PDB file of N, CA and C in Angstrom:
ATOM      1  N   LEU A   1      12.844   0.083  -1.555  1.00  0.00           N
ATOM      2  CA  LEU A   1      11.490   0.368  -1.985  1.00  0.00           C
ATOM      3  C   LEU A   1      11.397   1.656  -2.781  1.00  0.00           C
ATOM      4  N   ILE A   2      12.527   2.103  -3.295  1.00  0.00           N
ATOM      5  CA  ILE A   2      12.506   3.341  -4.079  1.00  0.00           C
ATOM      6  C   ILE A   2      13.094   3.153  -5.469  1.00  0.00           C
ATOM      7  N   THR A   3      13.093   1.942  -5.989  1.00  0.00           N
ATOM      8  CA  THR A   3      13.756   1.692  -7.247  1.00  0.00           C
ATOM      9  C   THR A   3      12.796   1.336  -8.367  1.00  0.00           C
ATOM     10  N   ASP A   4      11.836   2.174  -8.629  1.00  0.00           N
ATOM     11  CA  ASP A   4      10.976   1.915  -9.768  1.00  0.00           C
ATOM     12  C   ASP A   4      10.962   3.147 -10.665  1.00  0.00           C
ATOM     13  N   GLU A   5      10.028   3.204 -11.580  1.00  0.00           N
ATOM     14  CA  GLU A   5       9.995   4.251 -12.594  1.00  0.00           C
ATOM     15  C   GLU A   5       9.025   5.388 -12.280  1.00  0.00           C
ATOM     16  N   ARG A   6       8.524   5.506 -11.047  1.00  0.00           N
ATOM     17  CA  ARG A   6       7.493   6.491 -10.752  1.00  0.00           C
ATOM     18  C   ARG A   6       8.065   7.755 -10.125  1.00  0.00           C
ATOM     19  N   ASN A   7       8.869   8.471 -10.845  1.00  0.00           N
ATOM     20  CA  ASN A   7       9.365   9.781 -10.421  1.00  0.00           C
ATOM     21  C   ASN A   7      10.088   9.755  -9.078  1.00  0.00           C
ATOM     22  N   GLY A   8      10.758   8.674  -8.761  1.00  0.00           N
ATOM     23  CA  GLY A   8      11.515   8.599  -7.525  1.00  0.00           C
ATOM     24  C   GLY A   8      10.681   8.395  -6.283  1.00  0.00           C
ATOM     25  N   CYS A   9       9.381   8.152  -6.430  1.00  0.00           N
ATOM     26  CA  CYS A   9       8.505   7.966  -5.272  1.00  0.00           C
ATOM     27  C   CYS A   9       8.551   6.550  -4.744  1.00  0.00           C
ATOM     28  N   GLY A  10       9.075   5.619  -5.469  1.00  0.00           N
ATOM     29  CA  GLY A  10       9.195   4.244  -5.023  1.00  0.00           C
ATOM     30  C   GLY A  10       7.944   3.433  -5.251  1.00  0.00           C
ATOM     31  N   VAL A  11       8.051   2.151  -4.977  1.00  0.00           N
ATOM     32  CA  VAL A  11       6.920   1.256  -5.238  1.00  0.00           C
ATOM     33  C   VAL A  11       5.745   1.518  -4.310  1.00  0.00           C
ATOM     34  N   LEU A  12       5.989   2.171  -3.180  1.00  0.00           N
ATOM     35  CA  LEU A  12       4.889   2.513  -2.271  1.00  0.00           C
ATOM     36  C   LEU A  12       4.417   3.940  -2.460  1.00  0.00           C
ATOM     37  N   ASN A  13       4.959   4.613  -3.452  1.00  0.00           N
ATOM     38  CA  ASN A  13       4.521   5.949  -3.838  1.00  0.00           C
ATOM     39  C   ASN A  13       4.637   6.959  -2.703  1.00  0.00           C
ATOM     40  N   GLY A  14       5.751   6.900  -1.957  1.00  0.00           N
ATOM     41  CA  GLY A  14       5.943   7.860  -0.884  1.00  0.00           C
ATOM     42  C   GLY A  14       7.165   7.574  -0.051  1.00  0.00           C
ATOM     43  N   ASN A  15       7.322   8.366   0.981  1.00  0.00           N
ATOM     44  CA  ASN A  15       8.434   8.212   1.925  1.00  0.00           C
ATOM     45  C   ASN A  15       7.989   7.343   3.082  1.00  0.00           C
ATOM     46  N   ILE A  16       8.830   6.402   3.474  1.00  0.00           N
ATOM     47  CA  ILE A  16       8.476   5.463   4.542  1.00  0.00           C
ATOM     48  C   ILE A  16       8.738   6.103   5.897  1.00  0.00           C
ATOM     49  N   GLU A  17       7.717   6.127   6.749  1.00  0.00           N
ATOM     50  CA  GLU A  17       7.818   6.675   8.098  1.00  0.00           C
ATOM     51  C   GLU A  17       8.080   5.579   9.134  1.00  0.00           C
ATOM     52  N   ARG A  18       7.382   4.449   8.987  1.00  0.00           N
ATOM     53  CA  ARG A  18       7.552   3.288   9.875  1.00  0.00           C
ATOM     54  C   ARG A  18       7.281   2.029   9.059  1.00  0.00           C
ATOM     55  N   LEU A  19       7.909   0.908   9.473  1.00  0.00           N
ATOM     56  CA  LEU A  19       7.661  -0.342   8.789  1.00  0.00           C
ATOM     57  C   LEU A  19       7.881  -1.527   9.722  1.00  0.00           C
ATOM     58  N   ALA A  20       7.300  -2.644   9.322  1.00  0.00           N
ATOM     59  CA  ALA A  20       7.450  -3.908  10.034  1.00  0.00           C
ATOM     60  C   ALA A  20       7.297  -5.002   8.983  1.00  0.00           C
ATOM     61  N   TRP A  21       7.806  -6.204   9.290  1.00  0.00           N
ATOM     62  CA  TRP A  21       7.751  -7.256   8.291  1.00  0.00           C
ATOM     63  C   TRP A  21       7.713  -8.625   8.946  1.00  0.00           C
ATOM     64  N   SER A  22       7.263  -9.570   8.128  1.00  0.00           N
ATOM     65  CA  SER A  22       7.278 -10.984   8.484  1.00  0.00           C
ATOM     66  C   SER A  22       7.792 -11.715   7.245  1.00  0.00           C
ATOM     67  N   ASP A  23       7.703 -13.029   7.255  1.00  0.00           N
ATOM     68  CA  ASP A  23       8.139 -13.793   6.081  1.00  0.00           C
ATOM     69  C   ASP A  23       7.233 -13.581   4.876  1.00  0.00           C
ATOM     70  N   SER A  24       6.008 -13.124   5.126  1.00  0.00           N
ATOM     71  CA  SER A  24       5.062 -13.016   4.024  1.00  0.00           C
ATOM     72  C   SER A  24       4.607 -11.604   3.673  1.00  0.00           C
ATOM     73  N   VAL A  25       4.729 -10.643   4.602  1.00  0.00           N
ATOM     74  CA  VAL A  25       4.247  -9.283   4.319  1.00  0.00           C
ATOM     75  C   VAL A  25       5.187  -8.215   4.880  1.00  0.00           C
ATOM     76  N   ILE A  26       5.089  -7.051   4.278  1.00  0.00           N
ATOM     77  CA  ILE A  26       5.721  -5.842   4.799  1.00  0.00           C
ATOM     78  C   ILE A  26       4.588  -4.850   5.040  1.00  0.00           C
ATOM     79  N   LEU A  27       4.559  -4.261   6.222  1.00  0.00           N
ATOM     80  CA  LEU A  27       3.592  -3.220   6.564  1.00  0.00           C
ATOM     81  C   LEU A  27       4.369  -1.916   6.654  1.00  0.00           C
ATOM     82  N   ALA A  28       3.977  -0.928   5.877  1.00  0.00           N
ATOM     83  CA  ALA A  28       4.714   0.332   5.853  1.00  0.00           C
ATOM     84  C   ALA A  28       3.770   1.518   5.906  1.00  0.00           C
ATOM     85  N   GLU A  29       4.095   2.458   6.782  1.00  0.00           N
ATOM     86  CA  GLU A  29       3.371   3.727   6.824  1.00  0.00           C
ATOM     87  C   GLU A  29       4.141   4.698   5.943  1.00  0.00           C
ATOM     88  N   GLN A  30       3.464   5.243   4.946  1.00  0.00           N
ATOM     89  CA  GLN A  30       4.142   6.144   4.027  1.00  0.00           C
ATOM     90  C   GLN A  30       3.423   7.480   3.936  1.00  0.00           C
ATOM     91  N   THR A  31       4.212   8.511   3.659  1.00  0.00           N
ATOM     92  CA  THR A  31       3.653   9.818   3.334  1.00  0.00           C
ATOM     93  C   THR A  31       3.918  10.041   1.855  1.00  0.00           C
ATOM     94  N   THR A  32       2.890  10.414   1.152  1.00  0.00           N
ATOM     95  CA  THR A  32       2.984  10.525  -0.292  1.00  0.00           C
ATOM     96  C   THR A  32       3.951  11.623  -0.723  1.00  0.00           C
ATOM     97  N   CYS A  33       4.517  11.424  -1.882  1.00  0.00           N
ATOM     98  CA  CYS A  33       5.369  12.471  -2.450  1.00  0.00           C
ATOM     99  C   CYS A  33       4.613  13.217  -3.550  1.00  0.00           C
ATOM    100  N   GLY A  34       3.302  13.083  -3.543  1.00  0.00           N
ATOM    101  CA  GLY A  34       2.459  13.861  -4.451  1.00  0.00           C
ATOM    102  C   GLY A  34       2.004  13.055  -5.652  1.00  0.00           C
ATOM    103  N   GLY A  35       1.332  13.737  -6.547  1.00  0.00           N
ATOM    104  CA  GLY A  35       0.824  13.089  -7.740  1.00  0.00           C
ATOM    105  C   GLY A  35      -0.686  12.958  -7.704  1.00  0.00           C
ATOM    106  N   ARG A  36      -1.231  12.597  -8.841  1.00  0.00           N
ATOM    107  CA  ARG A  36      -2.673  12.465  -8.982  1.00  0.00           C
ATOM    108  C   ARG A  36      -3.195  11.347  -8.084  1.00  0.00           C
ATOM    109  N   ASN A  37      -4.233  11.648  -7.319  1.00  0.00           N
ATOM    110  CA  ASN A  37      -4.893  10.692  -6.423  1.00  0.00           C
ATOM    111  C   ASN A  37      -3.962  10.081  -5.376  1.00  0.00           C
ATOM    112  N   ALA A  38      -2.850  10.715  -5.089  1.00  0.00           N
ATOM    113  CA  ALA A  38      -1.901  10.197  -4.100  1.00  0.00           C
ATOM    114  C   ALA A  38      -2.469  10.356  -2.695  1.00  0.00           C
ATOM    115  N   ARG A  39      -2.294   9.297  -1.875  1.00  0.00           N
ATOM    116  CA  ARG A  39      -2.774   9.326  -0.491  1.00  0.00           C
ATOM    117  C   ARG A  39      -1.709   8.731   0.421  1.00  0.00           C
ATOM    118  N   SER A  40      -1.522   9.347   1.551  1.00  0.00           N
ATOM    119  CA  SER A  40      -0.618   8.804   2.558  1.00  0.00           C
ATOM    120  C   SER A  40      -1.359   7.746   3.357  1.00  0.00           C
ATOM    121  N   GLY A  41      -0.607   6.860   3.991  1.00  0.00           N
ATOM    122  CA  GLY A  41      -1.242   5.866   4.850  1.00  0.00           C
ATOM    123  C   GLY A  41      -0.445   4.578   4.926  1.00  0.00           C
ATOM    124  N   TRP A  42      -1.105   3.554   5.420  1.00  0.00           N
ATOM    125  CA  TRP A  42      -0.482   2.245   5.614  1.00  0.00           C
ATOM    126  C   TRP A  42      -0.624   1.408   4.354  1.00  0.00           C
ATOM    127  N   MET A  43       0.502   0.814   3.940  1.00  0.00           N
ATOM    128  CA  MET A  43       0.542  -0.040   2.764  1.00  0.00           C
ATOM    129  C   MET A  43       0.932  -1.447   3.203  1.00  0.00           C
ATOM    130  N   VAL A  44       0.386  -2.448   2.526  1.00  0.00           N
ATOM    131  CA  VAL A  44       0.725  -3.841   2.798  1.00  0.00           C
ATOM    132  C   VAL A  44       1.310  -4.429   1.519  1.00  0.00           C
ATOM    133  N   VAL A  45       2.540  -4.906   1.628  1.00  0.00           N
ATOM    134  CA  VAL A  45       3.201  -5.570   0.512  1.00  0.00           C
ATOM    135  C   VAL A  45       3.186  -7.064   0.810  1.00  0.00           C
ATOM    136  N   ASP A  46       2.496  -7.821  -0.024  1.00  0.00           N
ATOM    137  CA  ASP A  46       2.478  -9.273   0.127  1.00  0.00           C
ATOM    138  C   ASP A  46       3.641  -9.812  -0.715  1.00  0.00           C
ATOM    139  N   VAL A  47       4.687 -10.272  -0.059  1.00  0.00           N
ATOM    140  CA  VAL A  47       5.897 -10.682  -0.774  1.00  0.00           C
ATOM    141  C   VAL A  47       5.740 -12.044  -1.431  1.00  0.00           C
ATOM    142  N   LYS A  48       4.752 -12.812  -1.035  1.00  0.00           N
ATOM    143  CA  LYS A  48       4.497 -14.116  -1.658  1.00  0.00           C
ATOM    144  C   LYS A  48       3.656 -13.958  -2.925  1.00  0.00           C
ATOM    145  N   LYS A  49       2.648 -13.070  -2.856  1.00  0.00           N
ATOM    146  CA  LYS A  49       1.752 -12.854  -3.996  1.00  0.00           C
ATOM    147  C   LYS A  49       2.245 -11.744  -4.919  1.00  0.00           C
ATOM    148  N   HIS A  50       3.247 -10.991  -4.478  1.00  0.00           N
ATOM    149  CA  HIS A  50       3.789  -9.862  -5.253  1.00  0.00           C
ATOM    150  C   HIS A  50       2.715  -8.797  -5.497  1.00  0.00           C
ATOM    151  N   THR A  51       1.988  -8.440  -4.418  1.00  0.00           N
ATOM    152  CA  THR A  51       0.947  -7.421  -4.527  1.00  0.00           C
ATOM    153  C   THR A  51       1.189  -6.321  -3.499  1.00  0.00           C
ATOM    154  N   ILE A  52       0.639  -5.153  -3.801  1.00  0.00           N
ATOM    155  CA  ILE A  52       0.688  -4.009  -2.891  1.00  0.00           C
ATOM    156  C   ILE A  52      -0.744  -3.540  -2.682  1.00  0.00           C
ATOM    157  N   GLU A  53      -1.114  -3.387  -1.435  1.00  0.00           N
ATOM    158  CA  GLU A  53      -2.462  -2.960  -1.080  1.00  0.00           C
ATOM    159  C   GLU A  53      -2.383  -1.693  -0.234  1.00  0.00           C
ATOM    160  N   GLY A  54      -3.220  -0.731  -0.542  1.00  0.00           N
ATOM    161  CA  GLY A  54      -3.266   0.444   0.308  1.00  0.00           C
ATOM    162  C   GLY A  54      -3.366   1.741  -0.463  1.00  0.00           C
ATOM    163  N   PRO A  55      -3.438   2.790   0.310  1.00  0.00           N
ATOM    164  CA  PRO A  55      -3.442   2.829   1.762  1.00  0.00           C
ATOM    165  C   PRO A  55      -4.665   2.136   2.345  1.00  0.00           C
ATOM    166  N   ILE A  56      -4.431   1.430   3.457  1.00  0.00           N
ATOM    167  CA  ILE A  56      -5.512   0.734   4.145  1.00  0.00           C
ATOM    168  C   ILE A  56      -5.936   1.551   5.364  1.00  0.00           C
ATOM    169  N   ASP A  57      -7.137   1.295   5.835  1.00  0.00           N
ATOM    170  CA  ASP A  57      -7.652   1.953   7.036  1.00  0.00           C
ATOM    171  C   ASP A  57      -6.839   1.461   8.231  1.00  0.00           C
ATOM    172  N   PRO A  58      -6.186   2.352   8.985  1.00  0.00           N
ATOM    173  CA  PRO A  58      -5.367   1.912  10.114  1.00  0.00           C
ATOM    174  C   PRO A  58      -6.149   1.145  11.182  1.00  0.00           C
ATOM    175  N   GLU A  59      -7.445   1.354  11.250  1.00  0.00           N
ATOM    176  CA  GLU A  59      -8.257   0.624  12.223  1.00  0.00           C
ATOM    177  C   GLU A  59      -8.376  -0.856  11.879  1.00  0.00           C
ATOM    178  N   THR A  60      -8.096  -1.227  10.639  1.00  0.00           N
ATOM    179  CA  THR A  60      -8.185  -2.634  10.241  1.00  0.00           C
ATOM    180  C   THR A  60      -6.917  -3.416  10.588  1.00  0.00           C
ATOM    181  N   ILE A  61      -5.823  -2.744  10.873  1.00  0.00           N
ATOM    182  CA  ILE A  61      -4.550  -3.432  11.125  1.00  0.00           C
ATOM    183  C   ILE A  61      -4.654  -4.440  12.272  1.00  0.00           C
ATOM    184  N   PRO A  62      -5.197  -4.075  13.436  1.00  0.00           N
ATOM    185  CA  PRO A  62      -5.287  -5.064  14.523  1.00  0.00           C
ATOM    186  C   PRO A  62      -6.224  -6.238  14.224  1.00  0.00           C
ATOM    187  N   LYS A  63      -7.079  -6.084  13.220  1.00  0.00           N
ATOM    188  CA  LYS A  63      -8.056  -7.121  12.888  1.00  0.00           C
ATOM    189  C   LYS A  63      -7.571  -8.063  11.787  1.00  0.00           C
ATOM    190  N   ARG A  64      -6.453  -7.718  11.168  1.00  0.00           N
ATOM    191  CA  ARG A  64      -5.937  -8.512  10.052  1.00  0.00           C
ATOM    192  C   ARG A  64      -4.884  -9.503  10.539  1.00  0.00           C
ATOM    193  N   ALA A  65      -5.111 -10.770  10.296  1.00  0.00           N
ATOM    194  CA  ALA A  65      -4.179 -11.806  10.744  1.00  0.00           C
ATOM    195  C   ALA A  65      -2.785 -11.638  10.142  1.00  0.00           C
ATOM    196  N   ASP A  66      -2.701 -11.103   8.942  1.00  0.00           N
ATOM    197  CA  ASP A  66      -1.391 -10.999   8.289  1.00  0.00           C
ATOM    198  C   ASP A  66      -0.511  -9.886   8.856  1.00  0.00           C
ATOM    199  N   VAL A  67      -1.096  -8.871   9.502  1.00  0.00           N
ATOM    200  CA  VAL A  67      -0.298  -7.741   9.992  1.00  0.00           C
ATOM    201  C   VAL A  67      -0.519  -7.385  11.463  1.00  0.00           C
ATOM    202  N   ALA A  68      -1.493  -7.987  12.110  1.00  0.00           N
ATOM    203  CA  ALA A  68      -1.862  -7.596  13.477  1.00  0.00           C
ATOM    204  C   ALA A  68      -0.705  -7.705  14.467  1.00  0.00           C
ATOM    205  N   ALA A  69       0.136  -8.689  14.337  1.00  0.00           N
ATOM    206  CA  ALA A  69       1.223  -8.907  15.300  1.00  0.00           C
ATOM    207  C   ALA A  69       2.472  -8.080  15.008  1.00  0.00           C
ATOM    208  N   LEU A  70       2.492  -7.392  13.883  1.00  0.00           N
ATOM    209  CA  LEU A  70       3.678  -6.628  13.500  1.00  0.00           C
ATOM    210  C   LEU A  70       3.798  -5.353  14.324  1.00  0.00           C
ATOM    211  N   LYS A  71       5.017  -4.964  14.643  1.00  0.00           N
ATOM    212  CA  LYS A  71       5.300  -3.759  15.433  1.00  0.00           C
ATOM    213  C   LYS A  71       6.147  -2.799  14.587  1.00  0.00           C
ATOM    214  N   PRO A  72       5.508  -1.838  13.916  1.00  0.00           N
ATOM    215  CA  PRO A  72       6.249  -0.917  13.040  1.00  0.00           C
ATOM    216  C   PRO A  72       7.272  -0.068  13.796  1.00  0.00           C
ATOM    217  N   ILE A  73       8.412   0.136  13.148  1.00  0.00           N
ATOM    218  CA  ILE A  73       9.507   0.937  13.699  1.00  0.00           C
ATOM    219  C   ILE A  73      10.026   1.885  12.621  1.00  0.00           C
ATOM    220  N   PRO A  74      10.743   2.942  13.009  1.00  0.00           N
ATOM    221  CA  PRO A  74      11.305   3.861  12.014  1.00  0.00           C
ATOM    222  C   PRO A  74      12.322   3.148  11.112  1.00  0.00           C
ATOM    223  N   PRO A  75      12.478   3.610   9.879  1.00  0.00           N
ATOM    224  CA  PRO A  75      13.411   2.972   8.955  1.00  0.00           C
ATOM    225  C   PRO A  75      14.846   2.853   9.482  1.00  0.00           C
ATOM    226  N   ALA A  76      15.353   3.866  10.173  1.00  0.00           N
ATOM    227  CA  ALA A  76      16.726   3.799  10.676  1.00  0.00           C
ATOM    228  C   ALA A  76      16.886   2.656  11.676  1.00  0.00           C
ATOM    229  N   GLU A  77      15.876   2.446  12.499  1.00  0.00           N
ATOM    230  CA  GLU A  77      15.906   1.346  13.461  1.00  0.00           C
ATOM    231  C   GLU A  77      15.785   0.001  12.739  1.00  0.00           C
ATOM    232  N   ALA A  78      14.928  -0.058  11.720  1.00  0.00           N
ATOM    233  CA  ALA A  78      14.766  -1.282  10.932  1.00  0.00           C
ATOM    234  C   ALA A  78      16.080  -1.645  10.238  1.00  0.00           C
ATOM    235  N   TRP A  79      16.777  -0.660   9.734  1.00  0.00           N
ATOM    236  CA  TRP A  79      18.062  -0.889   9.050  1.00  0.00           C
ATOM    237  C   TRP A  79      19.037  -1.594   9.988  1.00  0.00           C
ATOM    238  N   GLN A  80      19.065  -1.192  11.238  1.00  0.00           N
ATOM    239  CA  GLN A  80      19.973  -1.793  12.208  1.00  0.00           C
ATOM    240  C   GLN A  80      19.608  -3.245  12.540  1.00  0.00           C
ATOM    241  N   LYS A  81      18.373  -3.637  12.293  1.00  0.00           N
ATOM    242  CA  LYS A  81      17.918  -4.997  12.598  1.00  0.00           C
ATOM    243  C   LYS A  81      18.189  -5.983  11.454  1.00  0.00           C
ATOM    244  N   LEU A  82      18.626  -5.492  10.316  1.00  0.00           N
ATOM    245  CA  LEU A  82      18.856  -6.391   9.185  1.00  0.00           C
ATOM    246  C   LEU A  82      19.972  -7.373   9.524  1.00  0.00           C
ATOM    247  N   PRO A  83      19.836  -8.620   9.113  1.00  0.00           N
ATOM    248  CA  PRO A  83      20.772  -9.666   9.517  1.00  0.00           C
ATOM    249  C   PRO A  83      22.211  -9.463   9.053  1.00  0.00           C
ATOM    250  N   TRP A  84      22.421  -8.754   7.972  1.00  0.00           N
ATOM    251  CA  TRP A  84      23.789  -8.569   7.486  1.00  0.00           C
ATOM    252  C   TRP A  84      24.480  -7.337   8.072  1.00  0.00           C
ATOM    253  N   ARG A  85      23.815  -6.628   8.959  1.00  0.00           N
ATOM    254  CA  ARG A  85      24.401  -5.443   9.584  1.00  0.00           C
ATOM    255  C   ARG A  85      25.336  -5.824  10.693  1.00  0.00           C
TER     256      ARG A  85
END
């Protein structure tokens, strides 16, 4: 999530603190690396629609069917869960 053209900030415009995923979405908590109008928070990547939404209000996460069941974990822990590891 750091391979785009935005000054090394990545497609989520920040550093990933926690993340979770399903077949259709990635939920990531990011802290911004700065820039105009940059905000830290929760981002939702819809991998089917190829869209990024956020930062979203964290209070909406339990109410959203697409992300409510996800359990975010630190990136190092997520790396260990990848199937090819």
